Coordinates of C-alpha atoms and ligand atoms in Angstrom, one line a residue:
M23 CA 112.0 79.6 97.0
A24 CA 113.4 82.9 96.7
G25 CA 117.1 83.5 98.5
Q26 CA 121.1 83.6 97.7
T27 CA 122.5 80.7 95.8
D28 CA 126.8 79.5 95.8
H29 CA 126.3 77.9 93.5
A30 CA 126.3 79.0 88.7
L31 CA 122.6 79.0 88.1
R32 CA 120.9 76.8 85.8
G33 CA 118.5 78.8 83.0
D34 CA 118.8 80.8 80.7
Y35 CA 119.5 84.1 80.9
S36 CA 120.3 85.1 77.9
Q37 CA 116.9 86.0 76.4
M38 CA 115.1 87.9 79.4
R39 CA 113.8 91.6 79.2
P40 CA 115.5 93.9 81.4
D41 CA 112.7 93.2 84.3
Y42 CA 114.5 89.9 84.3
T43 CA 110.9 88.0 82.3
V44 CA 110.9 85.9 79.6
V45 CA 108.2 84.7 77.4
Q46 CA 106.7 80.8 78.7
D47 CA 108.0 78.9 75.9
Y48 CA 105.6 76.2 76.4
S49 CA 107.0 74.1 72.6
R50 CA 110.0 74.3 75.1
Y51 CA 108.5 71.3 77.2
T52 CA 108.6 67.6 75.9
A53 CA 107.3 64.6 76.4
A54 CA 109.2 62.9 79.4
E55 CA 108.8 66.8 81.6
Q56 CA 105.3 66.4 81.6
D57 CA 104.9 63.3 82.5
L58 CA 107.1 64.2 84.8
W59 CA 104.9 67.0 86.1
K60 CA 102.2 64.7 86.4
R61 CA 104.1 62.0 88.7
L62 CA 104.9 65.1 90.5
Y63 CA 101.6 66.2 90.8
A64 CA 100.4 63.3 91.7
R65 CA 102.7 62.8 94.5
Q66 CA 101.3 65.9 96.2
S67 CA 98.3 66.3 95.6
A68 CA 98.0 62.8 97.8
L69 CA 99.6 64.2 100.9
I70 CA 97.9 67.7 100.4
P71 CA 94.0 66.4 102.4
Q72 CA 95.6 65.8 105.0
Y73 CA 99.0 68.4 105.0
A74 CA 97.7 71.5 103.9
C75 CA 95.5 74.0 105.0
D76 CA 92.1 74.4 103.7
E77 CA 92.5 77.8 101.7
F78 CA 95.4 75.5 99.6
I79 CA 93.4 72.2 99.8
D80 CA 90.0 74.6 98.3
I81 CA 91.6 76.3 96.0
L82 CA 94.4 73.7 94.3
S83 CA 91.2 71.2 93.2
V84 CA 89.4 74.6 91.4
L85 CA 92.5 75.2 89.7
N86 CA 93.4 70.9 88.9
F87 CA 96.8 71.6 86.8
G88 CA 97.9 67.8 87.2
A89 CA 97.4 67.5 83.9
G90 CA 100.2 68.8 82.2
I91 CA 102.4 71.7 83.0
P92 CA 100.5 74.4 83.0
H93 CA 100.0 78.1 80.8
F94 CA 101.1 80.8 82.3
D95 CA 98.5 82.7 80.1
E96 CA 95.7 80.3 81.2
I97 CA 96.4 80.5 85.5
N98 CA 96.3 84.2 85.0
A99 CA 93.1 84.4 83.1
K100 CA 91.8 83.6 86.9
L101 CA 93.9 85.0 89.1
K102 CA 93.4 88.1 88.0
P103 CA 90.3 89.2 88.7
A104 CA 90.4 87.3 91.8
T105 CA 93.0 89.1 93.9
G106 CA 95.1 91.2 91.0
W107 CA 98.1 89.6 91.2
T108 CA 99.8 88.0 87.6
L109 CA 102.2 85.3 87.1
V110 CA 105.4 86.4 84.9
A111 CA 108.0 83.8 83.7
V112 CA 111.3 84.0 84.4
P113 CA 114.3 81.8 84.1
G114 CA 115.4 81.2 87.3
L115 CA 116.5 82.9 90.9
I116 CA 117.1 86.3 90.5
P117 CA 118.2 89.5 92.6
D118 CA 116.3 90.2 95.5
D119 CA 115.5 93.8 93.9
V120 CA 113.6 92.5 91.1
F121 CA 112.0 90.1 93.5
F122 CA 110.6 92.6 95.5
T123 CA 109.3 95.1 93.0
H124 CA 107.9 92.8 91.3
L125 CA 106.0 91.2 94.6
A126 CA 105.3 94.9 94.8
N127 CA 103.1 95.4 91.5
R128 CA 101.3 92.0 92.1
R129 CA 103.5 89.7 89.5
F130 CA 104.7 86.7 90.9
P131 CA 107.9 85.5 89.6
V132 CA 107.7 81.5 87.8
S133 CA 110.8 79.6 86.8
V134 CA 110.2 78.4 84.2
W135 CA 112.1 75.4 83.3
L136 CA 111.5 71.6 85.7
R137 CA 114.0 69.3 87.6
N138 CA 115.2 66.4 86.2
P139 CA 114.3 62.8 86.8
Q140 CA 116.7 61.6 89.5
E141 CA 115.8 65.6 91.4
F142 CA 112.4 64.1 92.2
D143 CA 112.6 64.5 95.3
Y144 CA 114.9 66.7 95.9
I145 CA 115.9 70.2 94.2
V146 CA 118.5 73.1 94.9
E147 CA 117.1 76.0 92.9
P148 CA 112.8 76.5 92.4
D149 CA 111.7 74.9 89.6
I150 CA 108.8 75.3 87.9
F151 CA 106.9 72.8 90.2
H152 CA 108.0 74.3 93.3
D153 CA 107.0 77.6 91.8
F154 CA 103.6 77.0 91.1
F155 CA 102.6 73.9 93.3
G156 CA 103.7 75.8 96.0
H157 CA 103.2 79.0 96.1
V158 CA 100.6 79.6 93.2
P159 CA 97.6 78.5 95.1
L160 CA 97.4 80.4 97.7
L161 CA 97.9 84.2 95.8
F162 CA 94.1 83.5 95.1
N163 CA 93.1 84.4 99.2
K164 CA 93.2 87.7 99.7
F165 CA 95.2 87.8 102.9
F166 CA 97.6 86.2 101.3
A167 CA 98.1 87.8 98.8
D168 CA 98.0 91.3 100.5
Y169 CA 100.7 90.5 102.5
L170 CA 103.0 89.0 100.0
E171 CA 103.0 92.4 98.2
A172 CA 103.4 93.8 101.2
Y173 CA 106.6 92.0 101.5
G174 CA 107.7 93.5 98.3
I175 CA 107.6 97.2 99.4
G176 CA 109.4 96.1 103.0
G177 CA 111.6 94.5 101.2
V178 CA 112.9 97.2 98.7
K179 CA 112.7 99.4 102.5
A180 CA 115.0 96.8 104.3
K181 CA 117.7 96.4 100.9
G182 CA 117.6 100.2 101.8
L183 CA 118.2 100.1 105.5
N184 CA 120.9 97.3 105.0
A185 CA 118.1 94.9 106.9
L186 CA 117.7 91.7 104.0
D187 CA 119.3 89.6 106.4
Y188 CA 116.0 89.9 109.2
L189 CA 113.7 90.1 106.2
A190 CA 114.5 86.8 104.3
R191 CA 114.2 85.3 107.6
L192 CA 110.7 86.4 107.7
Y193 CA 109.9 84.8 103.9
W194 CA 111.3 81.6 104.6
Y195 CA 109.4 81.1 108.2
T196 CA 106.3 82.2 106.9
V197 CA 106.4 82.1 102.9
E198 CA 108.1 79.6 102.0
F199 CA 108.1 76.9 105.6
G200 CA 105.2 78.0 107.6
L201 CA 102.6 76.5 109.8
I202 CA 98.8 77.2 110.8
Q203 CA 96.8 76.4 113.7
T204 CA 93.7 75.1 112.3
P205 CA 90.5 73.5 113.8
K206 CA 91.9 70.0 112.3
G207 CA 95.5 70.3 113.8
L208 CA 98.6 71.4 112.4
R209 CA 98.5 72.3 109.0
T210 CA 101.4 74.1 106.8
Y211 CA 100.4 77.2 103.6
G212 CA 104.6 77.3 103.3
A213 CA 105.2 76.6 99.7
G214 CA 109.4 75.3 100.6
I215 CA 107.4 72.5 102.4
L216 CA 103.9 71.9 100.0
S217 CA 106.3 71.0 96.8
S218 CA 108.3 68.6 98.6
G219 CA 107.0 64.9 99.0
G220 CA 109.5 64.2 102.5
E221 CA 109.1 67.5 104.1
L222 CA 104.8 67.6 104.3
P223 CA 104.4 64.6 106.9
Y224 CA 107.1 65.1 108.5
C225 CA 106.7 68.9 109.8
V226 CA 103.3 68.2 111.1
E227 CA 104.0 64.8 112.4
S228 CA 108.1 64.4 113.4
A229 CA 108.6 64.5 117.4
R230 CA 112.2 66.0 116.2
P231 CA 111.4 69.9 115.2
H232 CA 110.9 72.6 117.7
R233 CA 107.4 74.3 116.3
I234 CA 107.2 77.5 118.3
K235 CA 103.9 80.6 118.5
F236 CA 104.8 82.8 115.5
D237 CA 106.9 85.8 116.9
L238 CA 107.9 88.3 114.3
L239 CA 111.6 89.4 115.8
R240 CA 111.9 85.8 116.8
V241 CA 111.8 85.0 113.7
M242 CA 113.6 87.6 111.8
Q243 CA 116.7 86.4 114.5
S244 CA 116.9 82.9 113.1
N245 CA 118.7 81.8 111.0
Y246 CA 118.1 78.7 109.0
K247 CA 119.0 76.1 107.1
I248 CA 118.6 75.7 103.3
D249 CA 119.9 71.7 102.2
T250 CA 117.3 69.6 105.5
F251 CA 114.3 69.3 106.5
Q252 CA 113.9 72.5 109.0
E253 CA 114.7 72.2 112.5
T254 CA 112.1 74.5 114.1
Y255 CA 109.1 76.1 112.3
F256 CA 106.5 79.1 113.4
V257 CA 103.5 78.6 113.7
I258 CA 100.7 81.0 113.0
D259 CA 97.2 81.2 114.4
S260 CA 95.5 82.8 110.8
F261 CA 97.0 84.6 107.8
K262 CA 95.2 87.8 109.1
Q263 CA 97.5 87.4 113.0
L264 CA 101.0 87.1 110.3
F265 CA 99.2 90.6 107.9
E266 CA 98.6 92.4 111.3
A267 CA 101.7 91.3 112.9
T268 CA 103.3 92.2 110.0
A269 CA 101.5 96.0 109.2
P270 CA 103.8 98.2 111.4
D271 CA 107.2 99.7 110.3
F272 CA 110.2 97.3 110.6
T273 CA 113.0 100.3 110.6
P274 CA 112.8 100.2 115.0
Y275 CA 112.7 96.2 114.7
Y276 CA 115.6 96.2 112.7
A277 CA 117.6 99.0 114.3
E278 CA 116.2 96.3 118.3
L279 CA 117.2 93.2 116.1
R280 CA 120.6 94.3 115.3
G281 CA 121.2 95.1 118.6
R282 CA 120.6 91.3 119.5
Q283 CA 122.3 87.8 119.0
N284 CA 121.1 85.8 116.1
L285 CA 120.2 82.5 117.3
S286 CA 120.8 79.1 115.4
A287 CA 117.9 77.6 113.2
N288 CA 118.0 74.6 116.4
E289 CA 117.9 76.9 119.3
V290 CA 114.8 77.2 121.7
I291 CA 114.5 80.4 124.1
A292 CA 112.9 80.8 127.2
E293 CA 110.4 83.1 125.7
D294 CA 110.0 80.4 122.6
K295 CA 105.8 79.2 123.0
L296 CA 106.3 75.8 122.1
V297 CA 103.4 74.1 120.2
K298 CA 102.2 70.5 120.5
V299 CA 101.1 68.2 117.2
Ligands
LIG502 N1 105.8 96.7 107.2 C1 107.0 96.6 106.9 C2 108.1 96.9 106.8 O1 107.7 98.7 106.8 C3 106.5 95.6 105.7 C4 106.0 94.6 105.8 C5 105.6 93.7 105.6 C6 107.6 93.2 105.4 C7 104.9 92.6 105.4 C8 107.1 91.7 105.9 C9 105.8 91.7 105.6 O2 109.4 97.1 107.3
CO503 CO1 109.5 79.7 96.3

């Protein structure tokens, strides 16, 4: 996840370079952490066939990184030739502008630390399991890879236009918590869901949340909750649709949004096209 936080960050920021990257000191991972990784991976990968989109399922089984905490170098040797992306190690959450600049250059920041065993089900800050399991597989998908780079470029621009709140919602409701309509039914491509044991079944099966067809301005108008399962999901038809909808210059969209009321996380409006499960 990327995003704001109001608590002290838990990573070690003392050794970082000016661009917030660090070396992934692999020897620091303990046997207990390797074991925790295997257990996290086993639980999530068992749920993936039923709830993730095919693009994610297919590459996950090829990458097959469940035997232990992955070496970033080894994944980069496959990722770079596939889509031009590289993983960079970071201490944890990083400032928005630094994050956007990495994305704009096809570098994906991955936290180096792993959660505690007590945080098996829930973690406040993104750790290496969320960042890696949730985000890395789709970096191998061409459309998704292009989308994320465009998002980074758009982020630098949005910061200059004072529109980061709008753009952050787009990241939240797509990259982190997006749903996609597929021939197999509703599936997810969102990293925040893919790395969560509870939200994977909930997002497509629960009667509780709203599921609304993706509409760019509607998404950027909508607040979100960071400490519960989502109350609303937005559903795309394809990554191509997402990429094309976000291709235009957002400057006039931000102006339009400033004239609208933000919507709360559980609100439904007349224009919404609801999606049945
Ligand atoms: N097209 C957007 C802009 O001009 C940039 C963007 C692309 C944002 C993709 C998000 C996702 O600001
Ligand atoms: Co994330």
